[in-house]
CSV table of C-alpha atoms and ligand atoms in Angstrom, one decimal:
chain,number,residue,atom,x,y,z
R,34,MET,CA,79.0,114.8,134.9
R,35,SER,CA,82.7,115.3,135.5
R,36,LEU,CA,84.3,118.1,134.3
R,37,ARG,CA,86.1,116.0,131.4
R,38,GLU,CA,82.5,114.7,130.4
R,39,ASP,CA,81.2,118.5,130.3
R,40,LEU,CA,84.0,118.9,128.3
R,41,ILE,CA,83.2,116.4,125.9
R,42,LYS,CA,79.7,117.4,125.6
R,43,VAL,CA,80.2,121.0,125.0
R,44,LEU,CA,82.8,120.1,122.0
R,45,GLU,CA,80.2,117.7,120.6
R,46,LEU,CA,77.2,120.1,120.8
R,47,THR,CA,79.1,122.7,119.3
R,48,ARG,CA,80.2,120.3,116.4
R,49,ALA,CA,76.7,119.0,116.2
R,50,HIS,CA,75.4,122.5,115.6
R,51,ASN,CA,78.1,123.3,112.9
R,52,ARG,CA,77.5,119.9,110.8
R,53,TRP,CA,73.5,120.8,111.2
R,54,ARG,CA,73.7,124.4,110.1
R,55,ARG,CA,76.4,124.1,107.6
R,56,PHE,CA,75.6,121.2,105.9
R,57,GLU,CA,72.5,119.4,106.7
R,58,ALA,CA,69.7,122.3,107.0
R,59,ILE,CA,68.2,124.9,104.9
R,60,ASN,CA,68.1,128.3,106.4
R,61,LEU,CA,65.7,130.6,105.2
R,62,ILE,CA,65.7,132.9,108.2
R,63,PRO,CA,66.0,136.4,106.4
R,64,SER,CA,67.9,138.0,109.2
R,65,GLU,CA,70.6,135.3,109.2
R,66,ASN,CA,73.4,134.7,106.5
R,67,VAL,CA,77.3,133.5,106.7
R,68,MET,CA,80.8,135.4,106.3
R,69,SER,CA,82.9,134.2,103.3
R,70,PRO,CA,85.8,131.7,104.6
R,71,LEU,CA,88.3,134.6,104.1
R,72,ALA,CA,86.1,137.1,106.6
R,73,GLU,CA,86.0,133.9,108.8
R,74,ALA,CA,89.5,133.5,109.2
R,75,ALA,CA,89.8,137.7,109.9
R,76,TYR,CA,87.1,137.4,112.5
R,77,PHE,CA,89.2,134.7,114.5
R,78,THR,CA,92.0,137.2,115.6
R,79,ASP,CA,93.6,138.3,118.4
R,80,MET,CA,91.7,141.6,118.5
R,81,MET,CA,88.6,139.9,120.0
R,82,HIS,CA,90.7,139.9,123.3
R,83,ARG,CA,91.4,143.6,123.1
R,84,TYR,CA,89.6,146.9,124.3
R,85,ALA,CA,89.8,150.1,122.3
R,86,GLU,CA,87.6,152.7,124.0
R,87,GLY,CA,87.2,155.8,122.0
R,88,LYS,CA,87.8,156.7,118.4
R,89,PRO,CA,90.9,155.6,116.1
R,90,ARG,CA,93.8,157.1,117.1
R,91,LYS,CA,92.2,159.2,120.1
R,92,ARG,CA,91.9,155.8,122.6
R,93,TYR,CA,91.9,155.5,126.2
R,94,TYR,CA,94.2,152.2,125.8
R,95,GLN,CA,97.3,151.6,123.9
R,96,GLY,CA,98.2,148.6,121.7
R,97,LEU,CA,95.7,149.5,119.0
R,98,THR,CA,98.0,150.5,116.3
R,99,TYR,CA,96.8,148.1,113.8
R,100,VAL,CA,93.0,148.2,115.2
R,101,ASP,CA,92.9,151.7,114.6
R,102,GLU,CA,93.8,151.6,110.7
R,103,VAL,CA,91.4,148.7,110.2
R,104,GLU,CA,88.5,150.6,111.8
R,105,LEU,CA,89.3,153.6,109.7
R,106,LEU,CA,89.5,151.4,106.5
R,107,VAL,CA,86.0,149.6,107.9
R,108,MET,CA,84.7,153.6,107.9
R,109,ASP,CA,86.0,154.4,104.5
R,110,LEU,CA,85.3,151.3,102.6
R,111,MET,CA,81.5,151.2,103.9
R,112,SER,CA,81.1,155.0,103.2
R,113,LYS,CA,82.3,154.0,99.6
R,114,LEU,CA,80.1,150.8,99.5
R,115,LEU,CA,76.7,153.0,100.7
R,116,GLU,CA,77.6,156.4,98.9
R,117,VAL,CA,77.7,158.5,102.2
R,118,ARG,CA,79.8,160.6,104.0
R,119,PHE,CA,80.0,159.1,107.5
R,120,VAL,CA,80.1,155.9,108.9
R,121,GLU,CA,79.9,154.9,112.8
R,122,PRO,CA,81.0,151.4,112.9
R,123,ARG,CA,81.0,150.9,116.9
R,124,PRO,CA,77.6,150.0,117.9
R,125,ILE,CA,78.1,146.2,118.5
R,126,SER,CA,74.4,145.4,117.4
R,127,GLY,CA,71.6,146.8,114.9
R,128,THR,CA,69.7,147.6,118.4
R,129,VAL,CA,72.6,149.4,120.0
R,130,ALA,CA,73.0,151.5,116.8
R,131,ASN,CA,68.8,152.3,117.6
R,132,ALA,CA,69.5,153.1,120.8
R,133,ALA,CA,72.4,155.5,120.1
R,134,VAL,CA,70.5,157.6,117.7
R,135,PHE,CA,67.4,157.3,119.7
R,136,ARG,CA,68.5,158.7,122.6
R,137,VAL,CA,70.4,161.5,120.7
R,138,LEU,CA,67.5,162.8,118.9
R,139,GLY,CA,64.9,162.0,121.9
R,140,ARG,CA,64.4,162.9,125.5
R,141,PRO,CA,62.1,160.7,128.1
R,142,GLY,CA,58.8,162.0,127.2
R,143,ASP,CA,59.2,162.4,123.7
R,144,LYS,CA,57.4,161.1,120.9
R,145,ALA,CA,58.2,158.7,118.2
R,146,LEU,CA,56.2,157.7,115.0
R,147,ILE,CA,57.0,154.4,114.0
R,148,ALA,CA,56.1,151.8,111.4
R,149,PRO,CA,53.2,149.6,112.6
R,150,VAL,CA,54.5,146.5,115.0
R,151,GLN,CA,52.6,143.8,113.5
R,152,ALA,CA,53.8,144.9,110.0
R,153,GLY,CA,57.3,144.3,111.1
R,154,ALA,CA,58.9,147.2,113.3
R,155,HIS,CA,61.6,145.8,115.0
R,156,VAL,CA,61.3,145.4,119.0
R,157,SER,CA,63.9,147.9,119.4
R,158,HIS,CA,61.9,150.5,117.8
R,159,THR,CA,58.8,150.2,120.2
R,160,LYS,CA,57.7,151.0,123.7
R,161,PHE,CA,58.5,146.9,124.7
R,162,GLY,CA,62.1,147.6,123.6
R,163,THR,CA,64.9,150.2,123.4
R,164,LEU,CA,62.6,152.9,122.8
R,165,GLY,CA,60.4,152.2,125.6
R,166,ALA,CA,63.8,152.0,127.9
R,167,LEU,CA,64.6,155.1,126.7
R,168,GLY,CA,61.2,156.6,128.2
R,169,ILE,CA,60.1,157.6,124.5
R,170,GLU,CA,56.9,157.1,123.5
R,171,HIS,CA,55.7,155.2,120.4
R,172,ILE,CA,53.0,156.0,118.3
R,173,GLU,CA,52.6,153.5,115.3
R,174,LEU,CA,52.0,154.9,111.8
R,175,PRO,CA,48.6,153.8,109.8
R,176,PHE,CA,49.4,150.6,107.7
R,177,ASP,CA,47.9,150.1,104.3
R,178,ARG,CA,47.2,146.3,104.3
R,179,GLU,CA,46.3,146.2,100.8
R,180,ARG,CA,49.7,147.8,99.7
R,181,TRP,CA,51.5,146.1,102.7
R,182,ASN,CA,53.1,149.2,103.3
R,183,VAL,CA,52.9,152.6,105.7
R,184,ASP,CA,50.0,154.5,104.5
R,185,VAL,CA,51.6,157.5,103.1
R,186,ASP,CA,48.7,160.1,103.1
R,187,LYS,CA,47.6,159.1,106.4
R,188,ALA,CA,51.0,159.2,108.1
R,189,VAL,CA,51.9,162.7,106.6
R,190,LYS,CA,49.0,163.8,108.5
R,191,MET,CA,49.6,162.2,111.4
R,192,VAL,CA,53.5,163.6,111.4
R,193,GLU,CA,51.9,167.3,111.3
R,194,GLU,CA,49.5,166.6,113.8
R,195,VAL,CA,51.5,164.8,116.2
R,196,LYS,CA,55.0,166.9,115.7
R,197,PRO,CA,57.2,163.8,116.9
R,198,LYS,CA,60.8,164.1,117.7
R,199,PHE,CA,61.6,161.8,115.0
R,200,VAL,CA,60.0,158.9,112.8
R,201,THR,CA,61.5,155.6,112.5
R,202,LEU,CA,60.9,153.4,109.2
R,203,GLY,CA,62.4,150.2,108.3
R,204,GLY,CA,61.3,146.7,110.1
R,205,SER,CA,62.0,142.9,110.1
R,206,VAL,CA,58.9,142.2,107.8
R,207,TYR,CA,60.1,144.4,104.6
R,208,MET,CA,58.9,143.4,101.2
R,209,PHE,CA,58.8,147.0,100.0
R,210,PRO,CA,60.5,149.9,100.3
R,211,HIS,CA,58.8,152.5,102.7
R,212,PRO,CA,57.8,155.8,101.4
R,213,THR,CA,61.4,157.5,102.8
R,214,LYS,CA,60.7,160.6,100.7
R,215,GLU,CA,57.6,161.6,101.7
R,216,LEU,CA,57.9,161.0,105.7
R,217,ALA,CA,60.9,162.9,105.3
R,218,ASN,CA,59.4,166.0,104.0
R,219,ALA,CA,56.8,165.5,106.4
R,220,ALA,CA,59.2,165.2,109.4
R,221,HIS,CA,61.5,168.0,108.5
R,222,SER,CA,58.5,170.4,108.0
R,223,VAL,CA,57.6,169.8,112.1
R,224,GLY,CA,61.3,170.0,112.8
R,225,ALA,CA,61.7,166.2,113.5
R,226,LYS,CA,64.3,163.8,112.2
R,227,LEU,CA,63.5,160.6,110.0
R,228,ILE,CA,65.5,157.7,111.0
R,229,HIS,CA,65.3,154.5,108.5
R,230,ASP,CA,66.5,151.4,109.9
R,231,VAL,CA,67.9,149.0,107.1
R,232,ALA,CA,69.4,146.3,108.9
R,233,HIS,CA,67.2,143.5,106.4
R,234,VAL,CA,68.3,145.3,103.6
R,235,LEU,CA,71.6,146.7,103.9
R,236,GLY,CA,73.4,144.2,101.6
R,237,LEU,CA,70.5,145.1,98.7
R,238,ILE,CA,71.3,148.7,99.0
R,239,ALA,CA,74.9,147.7,98.7
R,240,GLY,CA,74.2,145.8,95.5
R,241,LYS,CA,71.9,148.9,94.3
R,242,VAL,CA,68.7,147.1,94.2
R,243,TRP,CA,67.0,148.6,96.8
R,244,PRO,CA,66.7,152.5,97.4
R,245,ASN,CA,69.2,154.0,99.7
R,246,PRO,CA,67.0,156.2,102.3
R,247,ILE,CA,69.9,158.5,103.0
R,248,HIS,CA,69.8,159.5,99.4
R,249,GLU,CA,65.9,160.2,99.6
R,250,GLY,CA,66.3,162.3,102.4
R,251,ALA,CA,66.8,160.4,105.7
R,252,ASP,CA,68.6,161.9,108.3
R,253,VAL,CA,70.6,158.9,109.4
R,254,ALA,CA,70.5,155.2,108.9
R,255,THR,CA,70.8,152.7,111.4
R,256,SER,CA,71.7,148.8,110.5
R,257,SER,CA,72.9,145.6,111.8
R,258,THR,CA,75.9,144.0,109.3
R,259,HIS,CA,74.8,140.5,109.1
R,260,LYS,CA,71.5,139.8,107.2
R,261,THR,CA,71.8,140.6,103.5
R,262,PHE,CA,75.0,142.1,104.3
R,263,PRO,CA,76.8,139.0,104.7
R,264,GLY,CA,79.2,140.2,107.6
R,265,PRO,CA,79.9,139.5,111.3
R,266,GLN,CA,77.0,140.1,113.7
R,267,GLY,CA,77.7,143.7,114.5
R,268,GLY,CA,75.7,147.1,113.9
R,269,ILE,CA,76.4,150.4,112.0
R,270,ILE,CA,75.2,153.7,111.5
R,271,PHE,CA,75.5,156.2,108.5
R,272,THR,CA,74.5,159.5,107.4
R,273,ASN,CA,75.3,162.4,105.2
R,274,ASP,CA,74.7,165.0,108.0
R,275,GLU,CA,77.8,166.0,109.7
R,276,GLU,CA,76.6,167.5,112.9
R,277,LEU,CA,74.4,164.5,113.4
R,278,TYR,CA,77.1,162.4,112.7
R,279,LYS,CA,79.6,164.3,115.3
R,280,GLU,CA,76.7,163.8,118.0
R,281,ILE,CA,76.4,160.2,117.7
R,282,SER,CA,79.9,159.6,117.5
R,283,LYS,CA,80.6,162.0,120.7
R,284,TYR,CA,77.8,159.7,122.9
R,285,ILE,CA,78.0,156.0,121.8
R,286,PHE,CA,80.7,155.7,123.7
R,287,PRO,CA,80.6,156.2,126.6
R,288,TRP,CA,76.5,155.8,126.9
R,289,PHE,CA,76.0,152.7,124.8
R,290,ILE,CA,79.4,150.9,124.5
R,291,SER,CA,82.6,150.7,126.4
R,292,ASN,CA,84.7,148.1,123.7
R,293,HIS,CA,83.2,147.7,120.4
R,294,HIS,CA,84.1,144.1,120.0
R,295,LEU,CA,87.2,144.7,117.6
R,296,HIS,CA,87.5,141.4,115.7
R,297,ARG,CA,84.1,142.4,114.0
R,298,LEU,CA,86.3,144.8,112.3
R,299,PRO,CA,88.9,143.0,110.1
R,300,ALA,CA,85.5,140.8,109.2
R,301,THR,CA,83.4,143.8,108.0
R,302,ALA,CA,86.2,145.0,106.0
R,303,VAL,CA,86.4,141.8,104.3
R,304,THR,CA,83.0,141.6,103.7
R,305,ALA,CA,82.7,145.0,102.4
R,306,ILE,CA,85.4,144.6,100.0
R,307,GLU,CA,83.7,141.7,98.7
R,308,MET,CA,80.5,143.0,98.2
R,309,LEU,CA,82.2,146.0,96.2
R,310,GLU,CA,83.2,143.5,94.0
R,311,PHE,CA,80.2,141.1,94.0
R,312,GLY,CA,77.3,142.7,96.0
R,313,ARG,CA,75.4,143.6,93.1
R,314,GLU,CA,75.3,140.1,91.5
R,315,TYR,CA,74.5,138.6,95.0
R,316,ALA,CA,72.1,141.3,95.4
R,317,GLU,CA,70.2,140.8,92.5
R,318,GLN,CA,70.1,137.0,93.0
R,319,ILE,CA,68.7,137.2,96.3
R,320,VAL,CA,65.8,139.2,95.0
R,321,LYS,CA,65.2,137.0,92.1
R,322,ASN,CA,65.1,133.8,94.2
R,323,ALA,CA,63.2,135.5,96.6
R,324,LYS,CA,60.4,136.2,94.0
R,325,ALA,CA,60.5,132.7,92.5
R,326,PHE,CA,60.7,130.9,95.5
R,327,ALA,CA,57.2,132.9,96.7
R,328,GLN,CA,55.6,131.9,93.3
R,329,ALA,CA,56.4,128.4,93.7
R,330,CYS,CA,54.9,128.5,97.3
R,331,VAL,CA,51.8,129.8,95.5
R,332,GLU,CA,52.1,127.1,93.1
R,333,GLU,CA,52.4,124.3,95.9
R,334,GLY,CA,49.3,125.4,97.4
R,335,PHE,CA,50.4,127.8,100.2
R,336,LYS,CA,49.0,131.4,100.6
R,337,VAL,CA,51.4,134.3,100.3
R,338,PRO,CA,49.5,137.3,101.0
R,339,THR,CA,51.4,139.9,99.0
R,340,GLU,CA,51.2,137.6,95.8
R,341,HIS,CA,48.7,140.6,94.2
R,342,LEU,CA,52.0,142.9,94.7
R,343,GLY,CA,54.2,140.9,92.6
R,344,PHE,CA,55.3,139.0,96.2
R,345,THR,CA,58.2,141.0,97.0
R,346,GLN,CA,60.9,143.4,96.1
R,347,SER,CA,63.3,142.5,98.9
R,348,HIS,CA,64.9,139.0,100.1
R,349,MET,CA,61.8,137.8,101.9
R,350,PHE,CA,58.0,137.1,101.7
R,351,VAL,CA,55.5,135.8,104.4
R,352,ILE,CA,53.3,132.8,104.0
R,353,ASP,CA,49.7,132.9,105.9
R,354,VAL,CA,49.4,129.6,107.8
R,355,ARG,CA,46.3,130.0,109.9
R,356,GLU,CA,44.6,126.5,107.7
R,357,LEU,CA,47.7,124.6,108.3
R,358,GLY,CA,47.9,124.9,112.3
R,359,GLY,CA,49.4,128.5,112.8
R,360,GLY,CA,53.1,129.7,113.0
R,361,THR,CA,54.1,127.6,115.8
R,362,LYS,CA,53.3,124.4,114.3
R,363,ALA,CA,54.2,125.3,110.9
R,364,ALA,CA,57.9,126.3,111.9
R,365,THR,CA,58.3,123.2,114.1
R,366,LEU,CA,57.2,120.7,111.7
R,367,LEU,CA,59.3,122.6,109.2
R,368,GLU,CA,62.3,122.4,111.7
R,369,GLN,CA,61.8,118.6,112.0
R,370,ALA,CA,62.5,118.4,108.2
R,371,ASN,CA,65.6,120.5,108.6
R,372,ILE,CA,64.1,123.6,107.1
R,373,ILE,CA,64.7,126.2,109.4
R,374,VAL,CA,62.1,129.4,109.0
R,375,ASN,CA,60.7,131.7,111.8
R,376,LYS,CA,57.3,132.0,112.9
R,377,ASN,CA,55.7,135.5,112.5
R,378,LEU,CA,52.8,138.0,113.2
R,379,LEU,CA,51.1,139.1,109.9
R,380,PRO,CA,49.1,142.7,110.2
R,381,TRP,CA,45.8,141.4,111.1
R,382,ASP,CA,47.5,139.4,114.2
R,383,PRO,CA,47.0,141.1,117.8
R,384,PRO,CA,50.2,141.7,119.6
R,385,GLU,CA,49.5,138.8,122.0
R,386,ALA,CA,49.2,136.5,119.2
R,387,VAL,CA,53.5,136.6,119.1
R,388,LYS,CA,53.8,132.9,121.0
R,389,ASP,CA,51.1,131.6,118.0
R,390,PRO,CA,51.0,134.1,115.0
R,391,SER,CA,49.3,133.6,111.9
R,392,GLY,CA,52.5,133.5,109.5
R,393,ILE,CA,56.1,132.2,108.6
R,394,ARG,CA,58.6,134.7,107.2
R,395,LEU,CA,60.9,133.0,104.7
R,396,GLY,CA,64.2,134.7,103.3
R,397,THR,CA,66.8,133.7,100.8
R,398,PRO,CA,70.0,135.5,101.7
R,399,GLU,CA,72.0,132.4,103.2
R,400,MET,CA,70.8,130.1,100.9
R,401,THR,CA,71.5,132.2,97.8
R,402,ARG,CA,75.1,132.9,99.3
R,403,TYR,CA,75.5,129.0,99.2
R,404,GLY,CA,74.6,129.3,95.5
R,405,MET,CA,71.1,128.6,95.3
R,406,LYS,CA,69.1,129.7,92.1
R,407,GLU,CA,65.5,130.0,91.1
R,408,ASP,CA,65.4,126.0,90.8
R,409,ALA,CA,66.5,125.0,94.2
R,410,PHE,CA,64.2,127.4,95.6
R,411,LYS,CA,61.3,125.8,94.0
R,412,GLU,CA,62.8,122.4,95.2
R,413,ILE,CA,62.1,123.6,98.7
R,414,ALA,CA,58.4,124.8,97.9
R,415,LYS,CA,57.9,121.3,97.2
R,416,LEU,CA,59.5,119.7,100.1
R,417,MET,CA,57.4,122.4,102.1
R,418,ARG,CA,54.4,121.3,100.5
R,419,GLU,CA,55.3,117.5,101.7
R,420,VAL,CA,55.4,118.7,105.0
R,421,LEU,CA,52.6,121.2,105.8
R,422,ILE,CA,50.4,120.5,102.9
R,423,ASP,CA,50.9,116.7,102.1
R,424,LYS,CA,51.7,116.1,105.7
R,425,LYS,CA,54.1,113.6,105.4
R,426,ASP,CA,56.5,112.5,108.2
R,427,PRO,CA,58.7,115.2,108.4
R,428,GLN,CA,61.8,112.8,109.5
R,429,GLN,CA,61.5,111.2,105.5
R,430,VAL,CA,61.3,114.8,104.0
R,431,LYS,CA,64.5,115.7,105.9
R,432,LYS,CA,66.6,112.8,104.1
R,433,LYS,CA,65.3,114.9,100.9
R,434,VAL,CA,66.2,118.2,102.3
R,435,ILE,CA,69.8,116.6,103.2
R,436,GLU,CA,70.4,115.6,99.9
R,437,LEU,CA,69.8,119.0,98.3
R,438,ARG,CA,71.5,120.4,100.8
R,439,LYS,CA,74.7,118.5,100.0
R,440,ASN,CA,75.1,120.5,96.3
R,441,TYR,CA,75.1,123.9,98.1
R,442,VAL,CA,78.1,123.9,100.7
R,443,GLU,CA,80.7,126.4,99.4
R,444,VAL,CA,80.1,130.0,100.1
R,445,LYS,CA,79.7,131.9,96.8
R,446,TYR,CA,79.9,136.0,96.0
R,447,GLY,CA,82.9,136.0,98.6
R,448,TYR,CA,86.5,135.2,99.0
R,449,ASN,CA,88.3,131.9,99.9
R,450,ILE,CA,91.2,132.0,102.1
R,451,PRO,CA,94.3,132.4,99.5
R,452,LYS,CA,96.9,129.3,99.6
R,453,GLU,CA,99.6,131.6,100.5
R,454,GLU,CA,97.8,133.4,103.7
R,455,LEU,CA,97.0,129.4,104.9
R,456,GLU,CA,100.8,128.6,104.5
R,457,LYS,CA,102.3,131.7,106.0
R,458,THR,CA,100.0,131.6,108.8
R,459,PRO,CA,101.5,130.4,112.5
R,460,ILE,CA,97.8,129.8,113.9
R,461,LYS,CA,95.7,127.3,112.5
R,462,ILE,CA,92.3,127.0,114.2
R,463,PRO,CA,89.5,124.5,112.5
R,464,MET,CA,86.1,125.3,112.8
R,465,LEU,CA,84.8,122.3,115.2
R,466,LEU,CA,83.3,119.8,112.4
U,729,DSN,N1,65.7,142.0,113.2
U,729,DSN,C1,65.4,140.8,113.6
U,729,DSN,C2,64.8,139.6,112.8
U,729,DSN,O1,64.3,140.2,111.8
U,729,DSN,O2,65.2,138.4,113.0
U,729,DSN,C3,66.5,140.1,114.6
U,729,DSN,O3,66.9,141.2,115.2
């Protein structure tokens, strides 16, 4: 192919992606979301080309007059939103946030207790990921399958016996709040720290529909900024512990980042302001939608293993699809019908089942952001039944999915670009559609 043909191809692939994911597909991946038009405009700035090592007003680079002020605003707005004293906004992802905290609190050979992998601990919490790369040993906390949560009594005993350097809660399959208070007390009694990774539920915490672990005794929380909190992809650390904050801030640069991808900052600030204004309404609707969607899935004939617990208190739930051919087949067929979900390990799966696990994981944040309410999610449950239970041709169901999606293309609970901003901007860069 000529360079010209390559150029046309890359632009066409990008267009095809944008059209598919913005206008034609229903995205149910619980770790994804979309920014508002104003946050997107604030993301696409010259800051993406600049460097800023160090902290605001104490940089190793010049040219950061405005970046410094924006970064300070992000810290201030996120502190207000999360009702904490200290926010470190420089990690470029949740995994980098975890790496920095794990490294400050642990050394090679130390032990950490984590939520069980099959029950949703993030790979960065484990010996297979960041914790392992730091040489820290992972030991899984006992899990109560009936309650779909960490088994508190056994976990407290384990903390007292193992005496780890830290305990990590939170994860990626996260329907019910983990027992932060009890494990913080246990950790503190043996001189350990409690880290809570709230990546999945940051927007729910901001909207006051999920407990804030820092208010429940966790020493430090880590997160990404693009799941239920609908900001740009990035990471964040927050705490009320001044000493710990200073230690983390001292080491995150140069240990884990040099530049921290500055174009994230204005978009994160816009999203924080949106969440201060609309966050409660948005978070409440996310959870209402998740409960109604899970209930509708059961009514359509799917197995939701947390039905006896009221399905979920968060933005997500899982379906056991073993009898429908397994997670890989189910997720593939749904994708052919333009319904995007994850395949996911369920608690009884061995780790090697990761390529074809028992479950699929579904979440409501993105489609709620596009304005879907409970009735729309009931429609989605019906369309999923047509594909997976009635075994209809996914290509036929896809037509109905596209029709449904047409009604939900504008981002709600966020800001549009004000007309006067559009008129005064000298740079006009449309998304390729
Ligand atoms: N947390 C992962 C997920 O839940 O999809 C992404 O890092």
